[in-house]
Amino acid sequence: MAEQDTEKATASTGSARPIDALLDEESGGFVARFNRYVYSFERQMVAYNLETRGIKRVEPEERHDLKSLGYTQIAILWFSINLAANNITLGMLGPAVYYLSFLDASLCAVFGMMLGCLPVATIATFGPRSGNRTMVMTRYIMGWYPSKLIVLLNLITLLGYALIDTVVAGQILSAVSPNASLSVVVGIIIVAAVTWAITTFGYRVFHYYERFAWIPQLIVLCILAGVAGPQFDLSSSSQGSADTIIGDRLSFFSLCFSAAVTYSGGAADYFVYYPISTPRWRVFAVTMLGLSGSFTFAFILGIGLASALTTNNAYASAYDISQGALIVEGYRPLGAFGSFCGVVVALGLIANLIPTTYSSGVDFQVLGRCAAAIPRIAWNTVGVVVYTVCAAVGRDHLAVIFTNFLALMGYWVSIWLAICIEEVLIFRWAKGFDWALWNDRGSMPLGLAALVAFLVGWAGAILCMAQVWYIGPIASLVGDYGADMGNYVGFAWAALVFPLLRWFELKKIGR
């Protein structure tokens, strides 16, 4: 009830933006008519319990009571999001692409993921404190105009992850259908349509969905672990020379780090309705608990399935078709019930699609005032259409998308995090942030220091990245295939130059 009351209060106080701004008669005939149409449309959405709020800050008096949400919901949300087949298929890459043993791949996956979860849990604490979306908060760090670059990169990341989710779901649904009669494209469309429906309703509905979505997922994945577990190869060693194995370990570690750390770009979005008095340490702790628990289970399950590729011909043949087909093959001994479990796993990817789709709909509005005037539901629809079309086109190249896209997206997040950490700890520790000025361009930093540091960090990442299509000169020094160090060098280079640049910016410009 508290959630519903807040939604209605939001509508009555001006929807996602002040009414006087929407209905400004001096703004010209066309603009005034457009604004009136948008406001009327948003009021109509409220009548159907759809969230109309976009990027406007959630004021302290609009927050929900902790009794209606609570700390358990935070842990359940993160656990539900990541207990999904996309993370299982990512775990498969350890043995299948990097030729690591079960033990090596598991250690790299778990510790890489844990490192990536730390900044996600930290940024999640800013949701209750600020009432602002993550990309809106980026204005306080990067400046009004440079922050738009971060928003664009985050949109690419969000839609890219959604693309991967829909492809995996389509593969599984196709594999469980009789003689693969259901095409991957149809499976992609089904999952995308359900995701669109849930995210259109917004914050309240998607939190409710995530509250229960993890239960069937946990059951069927435990069944998969029990049925396929005897096939796991726990004794084979990693393949390659000593230097190559070191490089492969570091690259897979970085890949799993990137899978976790990229949630940083939207971590605060899901808790802006929590009271401003919510203890930060509790948000941090339950976020880490939810993320690490689901990631660990999914990664190790995927590693186990792929470890059997060299000893089980049926598994190898299924993997040649798709990663989703390998999951279905794991259920094969259960017959029709196994096929049913495969369908549940595929539909479970909706839980992972929801937050990325929801955040993308909000982030589009941060790009500019014209974009902010377009309702969240419209941008939500645009995002779904974009990643559905891209998923249909790239459905046969999932492993390539994984190994190239995920690590590449992790680079910018690591560099951005270095700048955020130093801005908060060095320059804002004493005076803090005035979160009420979220839409005041003159109160934001100019952003030159952050932009230059960001570009310097990218230069370091390029020199140390190791991808299929490019291996940097420093990364190539390790093993036969290089070692991906782009995340860590990019972070370090940005962290080295930003403090001096920011000090100079404050001295000369004053903001």
Coordinates of C-alpha atoms in Angstrom, one line a residue:
M1 CA 0.0 0.0 0.0
A2 CA 2.8 2.4 0.8
E3 CA 4.2 1.9 -2.7
Q4 CA 0.8 2.5 -4.3
D5 CA 0.3 5.6 -2.2
T6 CA 3.6 7.0 -3.3
E7 CA 2.8 6.4 -6.9
K8 CA -0.5 8.3 -6.6
A9 CA 1.2 11.1 -4.6
T10 CA 3.8 11.4 -7.3
A11 CA 1.1 11.8 -9.9
S12 CA -0.8 14.4 -7.9
T13 CA 2.3 16.5 -7.3
G14 CA 3.2 16.7 -10.9
S15 CA 4.0 13.3 -12.3
A16 CA 7.7 13.1 -13.3
R17 CA 8.1 16.8 -13.8
P18 CA 6.5 20.0 -12.3
I19 CA 3.1 20.9 -14.0
D20 CA 4.1 24.5 -14.5
A21 CA 7.1 23.5 -16.5
L22 CA 5.0 21.1 -18.6
L23 CA 2.2 23.7 -19.3
D24 CA 4.3 26.8 -19.8
E25 CA 2.2 28.8 -22.2
E26 CA 5.2 31.1 -23.1
S27 CA 7.1 28.2 -24.5
G28 CA 5.4 28.5 -27.9
G29 CA 2.3 26.9 -29.4
F30 CA 3.7 23.6 -30.6
V31 CA 5.8 23.0 -27.4
A32 CA 2.9 23.9 -25.2
R33 CA 0.6 21.5 -27.0
F34 CA 3.2 18.7 -26.9
N35 CA 3.7 19.2 -23.2
R36 CA 0.0 19.1 -22.5
Y37 CA -0.3 15.9 -24.5
V38 CA 2.6 14.3 -22.6
Y39 CA 1.1 15.3 -19.2
S40 CA -2.3 14.0 -20.2
F41 CA -0.7 10.7 -21.3
E42 CA 1.2 10.3 -18.0
R43 CA -2.0 11.0 -16.0
Q44 CA -3.7 8.2 -18.0
M45 CA -0.8 5.8 -17.3
V46 CA -1.2 6.5 -13.5
A47 CA -4.8 5.5 -13.8
Y48 CA -3.5 2.0 -14.8
N49 CA -0.9 2.0 -12.0
L50 CA 2.0 2.6 -14.4
E51 CA 5.0 4.4 -13.0
T52 CA 5.3 7.8 -14.7
R53 CA 8.3 9.2 -12.8
G54 CA 11.4 9.6 -15.0
I55 CA 14.6 11.2 -13.8
K56 CA 13.1 13.6 -11.3
R57 CA 14.5 13.2 -7.8
V58 CA 12.4 11.2 -5.3
E59 CA 11.9 13.7 -2.5
P60 CA 12.3 12.5 1.1
E61 CA 8.6 12.8 1.8
E62 CA 7.8 10.6 -1.2
R63 CA 9.8 7.6 0.0
H64 CA 8.3 4.3 0.9
D65 CA 8.2 2.9 4.4
L66 CA 10.8 0.3 5.1
K67 CA 8.0 -2.0 6.3
S68 CA 6.7 -2.3 2.7
L69 CA 10.1 -3.1 1.3
G70 CA 12.8 -3.8 3.9
Y71 CA 16.3 -5.0 3.6
T72 CA 15.3 -8.5 2.6
Q73 CA 13.9 -7.1 -0.6
I74 CA 17.3 -5.7 -1.6
A75 CA 19.0 -9.1 -1.2
I76 CA 16.1 -10.9 -3.0
L77 CA 16.2 -8.4 -5.9
W78 CA 19.9 -8.9 -6.6
F79 CA 19.7 -12.7 -6.0
S80 CA 16.7 -13.0 -8.4
I81 CA 18.3 -10.8 -11.1
N82 CA 21.5 -12.9 -11.3
L83 CA 20.2 -16.4 -10.8
A84 CA 19.8 -16.7 -14.5
A85 CA 21.0 -18.7 -17.5
N86 CA 23.1 -15.8 -18.9
N87 CA 25.5 -16.2 -16.0
I88 CA 25.5 -19.9 -16.5
T89 CA 26.6 -19.5 -20.1
L90 CA 29.2 -16.9 -19.0
G91 CA 30.7 -19.5 -16.6
M92 CA 30.9 -22.0 -19.5
L93 CA 33.5 -19.8 -21.2
G94 CA 36.2 -20.6 -18.5
P95 CA 36.7 -24.2 -19.7
A96 CA 35.3 -23.8 -23.3
V97 CA 37.1 -20.7 -24.4
Y98 CA 40.0 -20.2 -22.0
Y99 CA 40.7 -23.9 -21.5
L100 CA 40.8 -23.6 -17.7
S101 CA 40.3 -26.5 -15.3
F102 CA 37.2 -26.6 -13.1
L103 CA 39.1 -25.4 -10.1
D104 CA 41.0 -22.6 -11.9
A105 CA 37.8 -21.3 -13.6
S106 CA 35.8 -21.4 -10.4
L107 CA 38.4 -19.5 -8.4
C108 CA 38.7 -16.9 -11.1
A109 CA 35.0 -16.5 -11.5
V110 CA 34.2 -16.2 -7.8
F111 CA 37.0 -13.8 -6.8
G112 CA 36.6 -11.7 -10.0
M113 CA 32.9 -11.4 -9.3
M114 CA 33.4 -10.5 -5.7
L115 CA 35.8 -7.7 -6.7
G116 CA 33.2 -6.4 -9.2
C117 CA 30.4 -6.5 -6.7
L118 CA 32.1 -4.1 -4.2
P119 CA 31.5 -0.9 -6.2
V120 CA 28.0 -2.1 -7.1
A121 CA 27.1 -2.4 -3.5
T122 CA 28.7 0.9 -2.7
I123 CA 26.7 2.8 -5.4
A124 CA 23.5 1.1 -4.3
T125 CA 23.8 2.9 -1.0
F126 CA 23.5 6.3 -2.9
G127 CA 19.9 5.4 -4.0
P128 CA 18.3 6.1 -0.6
R129 CA 20.8 8.9 0.2
S130 CA 20.2 10.9 -2.9
G131 CA 16.9 9.9 -4.3
N132 CA 18.5 10.2 -7.8
R133 CA 19.1 7.7 -10.5
T134 CA 22.7 6.6 -11.0
M135 CA 23.3 8.4 -14.2
V136 CA 21.8 11.6 -12.8
M137 CA 24.3 11.4 -10.0
T138 CA 27.0 11.1 -12.6
R139 CA 26.4 14.8 -13.4
Y140 CA 27.9 15.6 -9.9
I141 CA 31.0 13.7 -10.8
M142 CA 31.6 14.2 -14.6
G143 CA 29.9 17.5 -15.2
W144 CA 26.7 18.3 -17.1
Y145 CA 27.9 17.6 -20.7
P146 CA 30.7 15.0 -20.1
S147 CA 28.2 12.9 -18.1
K148 CA 26.2 12.4 -21.3
L149 CA 29.1 10.3 -22.7
I150 CA 28.9 8.1 -19.6
V151 CA 25.1 7.8 -20.1
L152 CA 25.6 6.7 -23.7
L153 CA 28.1 4.1 -22.7
N154 CA 25.8 2.8 -20.0
L155 CA 22.9 2.6 -22.4
I156 CA 25.1 0.5 -24.7
T157 CA 26.0 -1.7 -21.8
L158 CA 22.4 -2.2 -20.6
L159 CA 21.0 -2.9 -24.1
G160 CA 24.0 -5.2 -24.8
Y161 CA 23.3 -7.3 -21.7
A162 CA 19.6 -7.4 -22.6
L163 CA 20.7 -8.7 -26.1
I164 CA 22.6 -11.5 -24.5
D165 CA 19.8 -12.4 -22.2
T166 CA 17.2 -12.7 -25.0
V167 CA 19.6 -14.7 -27.2
V168 CA 20.2 -17.3 -24.4
A169 CA 16.4 -17.4 -23.7
G170 CA 15.7 -17.9 -27.4
Q171 CA 18.3 -20.7 -27.6
I172 CA 16.8 -22.6 -24.7
L173 CA 13.2 -22.3 -25.9
S174 CA 14.3 -23.5 -29.3
A175 CA 16.3 -26.4 -27.9
V176 CA 13.4 -27.7 -25.8
S177 CA 10.8 -27.5 -28.6
P178 CA 10.2 -30.7 -30.5
N179 CA 12.8 -31.0 -33.2
A180 CA 13.7 -27.3 -32.6
S181 CA 10.4 -26.4 -34.2
L182 CA 10.4 -23.1 -32.3
S183 CA 13.0 -20.8 -33.9
V184 CA 15.4 -18.8 -31.7
V185 CA 14.0 -15.6 -33.1
V186 CA 10.5 -16.5 -31.9
G187 CA 11.9 -17.3 -28.5
I188 CA 13.7 -13.9 -28.4
I189 CA 10.5 -12.1 -29.2
I190 CA 8.5 -14.0 -26.5
V191 CA 10.9 -13.1 -23.7
A192 CA 11.3 -9.5 -24.9
A193 CA 7.5 -9.0 -25.0
V194 CA 7.0 -10.2 -21.5
T195 CA 9.9 -8.0 -20.2
W196 CA 8.4 -5.0 -21.9
A197 CA 5.0 -5.6 -20.3
I198 CA 6.5 -5.8 -16.8
T199 CA 8.9 -2.9 -17.1
T200 CA 6.2 -0.7 -18.6
F201 CA 4.4 -0.8 -15.3
G202 CA 7.6 0.3 -13.6
Y203 CA 9.2 0.2 -10.2
R204 CA 6.5 -1.2 -8.0
V205 CA 5.6 -4.1 -10.4
F206 CA 9.1 -5.1 -11.2
H207 CA 10.1 -5.2 -7.5
Y208 CA 7.1 -7.4 -6.8
Y209 CA 8.0 -9.7 -9.7
E210 CA 11.6 -10.1 -8.5
R211 CA 10.4 -10.9 -5.0
F212 CA 9.1 -14.3 -6.3
A213 CA 10.9 -15.0 -9.6
W214 CA 14.0 -16.6 -7.9
I215 CA 12.0 -19.4 -6.3
P216 CA 11.3 -21.5 -9.5
Q217 CA 14.8 -20.7 -10.8
L218 CA 16.5 -21.9 -7.7
I219 CA 14.5 -25.2 -7.8
V220 CA 15.2 -26.0 -11.5
L221 CA 18.9 -25.0 -11.3
C222 CA 19.3 -27.2 -8.2
I223 CA 17.8 -30.0 -10.3
L224 CA 20.2 -29.3 -13.1
A225 CA 23.2 -29.4 -10.7
G226 CA 21.9 -32.8 -9.4
V227 CA 21.3 -34.3 -12.8
A228 CA 24.4 -33.0 -14.6
G229 CA 26.8 -32.9 -11.7
P230 CA 28.1 -36.5 -12.2
Q231 CA 29.3 -35.4 -15.6
F232 CA 31.4 -32.6 -14.4
D233 CA 35.2 -33.0 -15.0
L234 CA 36.7 -32.0 -11.7
S235 CA 40.2 -33.5 -12.2
S236 CA 41.5 -32.2 -15.6
S237 CA 44.2 -29.5 -15.6
S238 CA 44.2 -26.2 -17.4
Q239 CA 45.7 -26.3 -20.9
G240 CA 48.6 -24.4 -22.3
S241 CA 52.1 -23.3 -21.2
A242 CA 52.5 -21.7 -17.7
D243 CA 52.5 -18.2 -19.1
T244 CA 49.4 -18.9 -21.3
I245 CA 47.5 -20.3 -18.3
I246 CA 48.4 -17.2 -16.3
G247 CA 47.1 -15.0 -19.1
D248 CA 43.9 -17.1 -19.5
R249 CA 43.2 -17.0 -15.7
L250 CA 43.6 -13.2 -15.7
S251 CA 41.4 -12.8 -18.8
F252 CA 38.6 -14.9 -17.3
F253 CA 38.9 -13.2 -14.0
S254 CA 38.5 -9.9 -15.8
L255 CA 35.5 -11.2 -17.7
C256 CA 33.7 -12.2 -14.5
F257 CA 34.7 -8.9 -12.9
S258 CA 33.2 -7.1 -15.8
A259 CA 29.9 -9.1 -15.6
A260 CA 29.5 -7.9 -12.0
V261 CA 30.9 -4.3 -12.1
T262 CA 28.7 -3.2 -15.0
Y263 CA 25.7 -3.2 -12.6
S264 CA 27.4 -0.1 -11.1
G265 CA 25.8 2.1 -13.8
G266 CA 22.3 1.4 -12.5
A267 CA 22.8 0.2 -8.9
A268 CA 21.1 3.2 -7.3
D269 CA 18.1 3.2 -9.6
Y270 CA 16.3 0.4 -7.8
F271 CA 16.4 2.0 -4.3
V272 CA 15.5 5.6 -4.8
Y273 CA 12.2 5.1 -3.0
Y274 CA 13.9 3.8 0.2
P275 CA 13.9 6.3 3.1
I276 CA 16.8 8.7 3.3
S277 CA 17.6 7.4 6.8
T278 CA 18.2 3.8 5.5
P279 CA 21.6 2.7 7.0
R280 CA 24.2 2.5 4.3
W281 CA 26.1 -0.4 5.7
R282 CA 22.9 -2.6 5.6
V283 CA 22.2 -1.7 1.9
F284 CA 25.9 -2.5 1.2
A285 CA 25.8 -5.8 3.1
V286 CA 22.5 -7.2 1.7
T287 CA 23.5 -6.2 -1.9
M288 CA 26.8 -8.1 -1.5
L289 CA 24.9 -11.0 -0.1
G290 CA 22.4 -11.2 -3.0
L291 CA 24.9 -10.6 -5.7
S292 CA 27.6 -12.9 -4.6
G293 CA 25.2 -15.8 -3.8
S294 CA 23.5 -15.9 -7.1
F295 CA 26.6 -15.2 -9.2
T296 CA 28.6 -17.9 -7.5
F297 CA 25.9 -20.6 -8.0
A298 CA 25.3 -19.7 -11.6
F299 CA 29.0 -19.4 -12.6
I300 CA 30.1 -22.6 -11.0
L301 CA 27.1 -24.5 -12.6
G302 CA 28.2 -23.2 -16.0
I303 CA 31.8 -24.0 -15.4
G304 CA 30.8 -27.6 -14.4
L305 CA 28.7 -28.1 -17.6
A306 CA 31.5 -26.9 -19.8
S307 CA 34.1 -28.9 -18.0
A308 CA 32.4 -32.0 -19.4
L309 CA 32.9 -31.0 -23.0
T310 CA 36.0 -33.0 -23.4
T311 CA 34.6 -36.2 -21.8
N312 CA 31.0 -36.2 -22.9
N313 CA 30.3 -36.2 -26.6
A314 CA 26.6 -35.4 -26.2
Y315 CA 27.5 -32.2 -24.2
A316 CA 30.1 -31.3 -26.9
S317 CA 27.6 -31.7 -29.7
A318 CA 25.0 -29.6 -27.8
Y319 CA 27.6 -26.8 -27.2
D320 CA 28.3 -26.8 -30.9
I321 CA 24.7 -25.8 -31.4
S322 CA 24.5 -23.2 -28.7
Q323 CA 25.2 -22.5 -25.0
G324 CA 21.5 -22.7 -24.4
A325 CA 21.4 -26.2 -26.0
L326 CA 24.1 -27.4 -23.5
I327 CA 21.8 -26.4 -20.6
V328 CA 19.0 -28.3 -22.1
E329 CA 21.3 -31.3 -22.7
G330 CA 22.0 -31.3 -19.0
Y331 CA 18.3 -31.9 -18.3
R332 CA 18.1 -34.7 -21.0
P333 CA 18.0 -37.6 -18.6
L334 CA 14.7 -36.2 -17.1
G335 CA 12.8 -36.5 -20.4
A336 CA 9.7 -34.3 -20.7
F337 CA 10.2 -33.0 -17.2
G338 CA 13.7 -31.9 -18.2
S339 CA 12.2 -30.0 -21.1
F340 CA 9.8 -28.3 -18.7
C341 CA 12.7 -27.3 -16.5
G342 CA 14.5 -25.8 -19.6
V343 CA 11.5 -23.6 -20.3
V344 CA 11.5 -22.4 -16.7
V345 CA 15.2 -21.5 -17.0
A346 CA 14.6 -19.6 -20.2
L347 CA 11.7 -17.6 -18.7
G348 CA 13.9 -17.0 -15.7
L349 CA 16.0 -14.7 -17.9
I350 CA 13.1 -12.2 -17.7
A351 CA 14.2 -11.4 -14.1
N352 CA 17.6 -10.5 -15.5
L353 CA 16.2 -8.5 -18.4
I354 CA 13.9 -6.3 -16.2
P355 CA 16.4 -4.1 -14.4
T356 CA 18.5 -3.4 -17.5
T357 CA 15.4 -2.6 -19.5
Y358 CA 14.0 -0.4 -16.7
S359 CA 17.3 1.5 -16.2
S360 CA 17.7 2.1 -20.0
G361 CA 14.2 3.7 -20.1
V362 CA 15.3 6.1 -17.5
D363 CA 18.8 6.8 -18.8
F364 CA 17.6 7.9 -22.2
Q365 CA 16.0 10.8 -20.4
V366 CA 19.3 12.0 -18.9
L367 CA 20.6 12.7 -22.4
G368 CA 18.9 16.1 -22.6
R369 CA 15.9 18.2 -21.9
C370 CA 14.1 17.1 -25.1
A371 CA 14.7 13.4 -24.2
A372 CA 13.5 14.0 -20.7
A373 CA 10.2 15.4 -22.1
I374 CA 9.4 12.0 -23.6
P375 CA 7.8 9.6 -21.1
R376 CA 9.7 6.7 -19.7
I377 CA 7.4 4.2 -21.2
A378 CA 8.3 5.4 -24.7
W379 CA 12.0 5.1 -24.1
N380 CA 11.4 1.7 -22.5
T381 CA 9.7 0.6 -25.7
V382 CA 12.6 1.9 -27.8
G383 CA 15.1 0.0 -25.8
V384 CA 13.2 -3.3 -26.1
V385 CA 12.9 -2.9 -29.8
V386 CA 16.6 -2.1 -30.2
Y387 CA 17.9 -5.1 -28.3
T388 CA 15.3 -7.5 -29.7
V389 CA 16.3 -6.7 -33.3
C390 CA 20.0 -6.9 -32.4
A391 CA 19.5 -10.2 -30.7
A392 CA 17.7 -11.7 -33.7
V393 CA 20.6 -10.6 -35.9
G394 CA 23.4 -11.7 -33.6
R395 CA 21.9 -14.9 -32.3
D396 CA 24.5 -17.2 -33.8
H397 CA 27.5 -15.4 -32.3
L398 CA 26.8 -15.4 -28.6
A399 CA 30.2 -16.6 -27.4
V400 CA 31.9 -13.9 -29.5
I401 CA 29.6 -11.2 -28.0
F402 CA 30.3 -12.4 -24.5
T403 CA 34.1 -12.5 -24.7
N404 CA 34.4 -9.2 -26.6
F405 CA 31.4 -7.1 -25.4
L406 CA 31.4 -7.8 -21.6
A407 CA 35.1 -7.1 -21.1
L408 CA 35.1 -4.0 -23.3
M409 CA 32.1 -2.6 -21.3
G410 CA 33.9 -3.2 -18.1
Y411 CA 36.7 -0.9 -19.1
W412 CA 34.7 2.3 -19.1
V413 CA 33.0 1.4 -15.8
S414 CA 36.3 0.8 -14.1
I415 CA 37.6 4.2 -15.3
W416 CA 34.4 6.0 -14.3
L417 CA 34.6 4.3 -10.8
A418 CA 38.1 5.6 -10.3
I419 CA 36.9 9.2 -10.9
C420 CA 33.8 8.7 -8.7
I421 CA 35.8 7.3 -5.8
E422 CA 38.3 10.2 -5.8
E423 CA 35.7 12.9 -6.2
V424 CA 33.8 11.5 -3.2
L425 CA 36.7 10.8 -0.9
I426 CA 39.0 13.7 -1.8
F427 CA 36.9 16.6 -2.9
R428 CA 33.4 15.9 -1.5
W429 CA 34.1 14.2 1.8
A430 CA 33.6 17.3 3.9
K431 CA 31.0 19.3 2.0
G432 CA 29.1 16.4 0.4
F433 CA 26.4 16.8 -2.3
D434 CA 23.3 18.9 -2.6
W435 CA 21.1 16.3 -4.2
A436 CA 18.2 18.8 -4.7
L437 CA 20.3 20.6 -7.4
W438 CA 20.2 17.5 -9.7
N439 CA 18.8 19.5 -12.6
D440 CA 20.8 22.7 -12.1
R441 CA 23.5 22.8 -14.8
G442 CA 25.3 25.8 -13.2
S443 CA 25.8 23.8 -9.9
M444 CA 27.6 20.9 -11.6
P445 CA 31.3 20.7 -12.2
L446 CA 32.5 21.9 -15.6
G447 CA 33.8 18.3 -16.1
L448 CA 37.1 19.0 -18.0
A449 CA 39.2 17.3 -15.3
A450 CA 36.9 14.2 -15.3
L451 CA 36.8 14.0 -19.1
V452 CA 40.6 14.2 -19.5
A453 CA 41.1 11.6 -16.8
F454 CA 38.5 9.4 -18.4
L455 CA 40.3 9.6 -21.8
V456 CA 43.7 9.0 -20.1
G457 CA 42.2 5.9 -18.5
W458 CA 41.0 4.7 -21.8
A459 CA 44.5 5.0 -23.3
G460 CA 45.8 2.7 -20.5
A461 CA 43.0 0.3 -21.1
I462 CA 43.7 0.1 -24.8
L463 CA 47.3 -0.7 -24.2
C464 CA 46.5 -3.5 -21.9
M465 CA 43.3 -5.0 -23.3
A466 CA 43.2 -8.5 -24.7
Q467 CA 40.3 -9.3 -27.1
V468 CA 39.9 -11.6 -30.0
W469 CA 40.1 -8.7 -32.4
Y470 CA 42.8 -6.7 -30.7
I471 CA 45.6 -7.4 -28.1
G472 CA 47.3 -4.4 -26.7
P473 CA 51.1 -4.2 -26.7
I474 CA 51.4 -4.6 -22.9
A475 CA 48.8 -7.4 -22.7
S476 CA 50.6 -9.3 -25.5
L477 CA 53.6 -9.8 -23.2
V478 CA 51.8 -12.5 -21.2
G479 CA 51.3 -15.9 -22.7
D480 CA 50.3 -16.9 -26.3
Y481 CA 47.0 -15.0 -26.3
G482 CA 47.7 -12.1 -24.0
A483 CA 46.2 -11.2 -20.6
D484 CA 43.4 -8.8 -20.2
M485 CA 44.5 -6.0 -17.8
G486 CA 42.5 -3.2 -19.3
N487 CA 40.2 -2.8 -16.3
Y488 CA 43.0 -2.4 -13.8
V489 CA 45.4 -0.2 -15.8
G490 CA 42.5 2.0 -17.0
F491 CA 41.4 2.5 -13.4
A492 CA 45.0 3.2 -12.2
W493 CA 45.8 5.7 -14.9
A494 CA 42.6 7.7 -14.4
A495 CA 43.1 7.6 -10.6
L496 CA 46.6 9.0 -11.0
V497 CA 45.8 12.0 -13.1
F498 CA 42.3 13.0 -11.8
P499 CA 43.2 14.5 -8.4
L500 CA 45.7 17.1 -9.8
L501 CA 43.4 17.9 -12.7
R502 CA 40.4 18.4 -10.4
W503 CA 42.4 20.5 -8.0
F504 CA 43.4 22.8 -10.9
E505 CA 39.8 22.9 -12.2
L506 CA 38.5 23.9 -8.8
K507 CA 41.2 26.6 -8.4
K508 CA 40.6 28.2 -11.8
I509 CA 36.9 27.7 -12.3
G510 CA 35.6 27.1 -8.8
R511 CA 33.2 24.2 -9.5

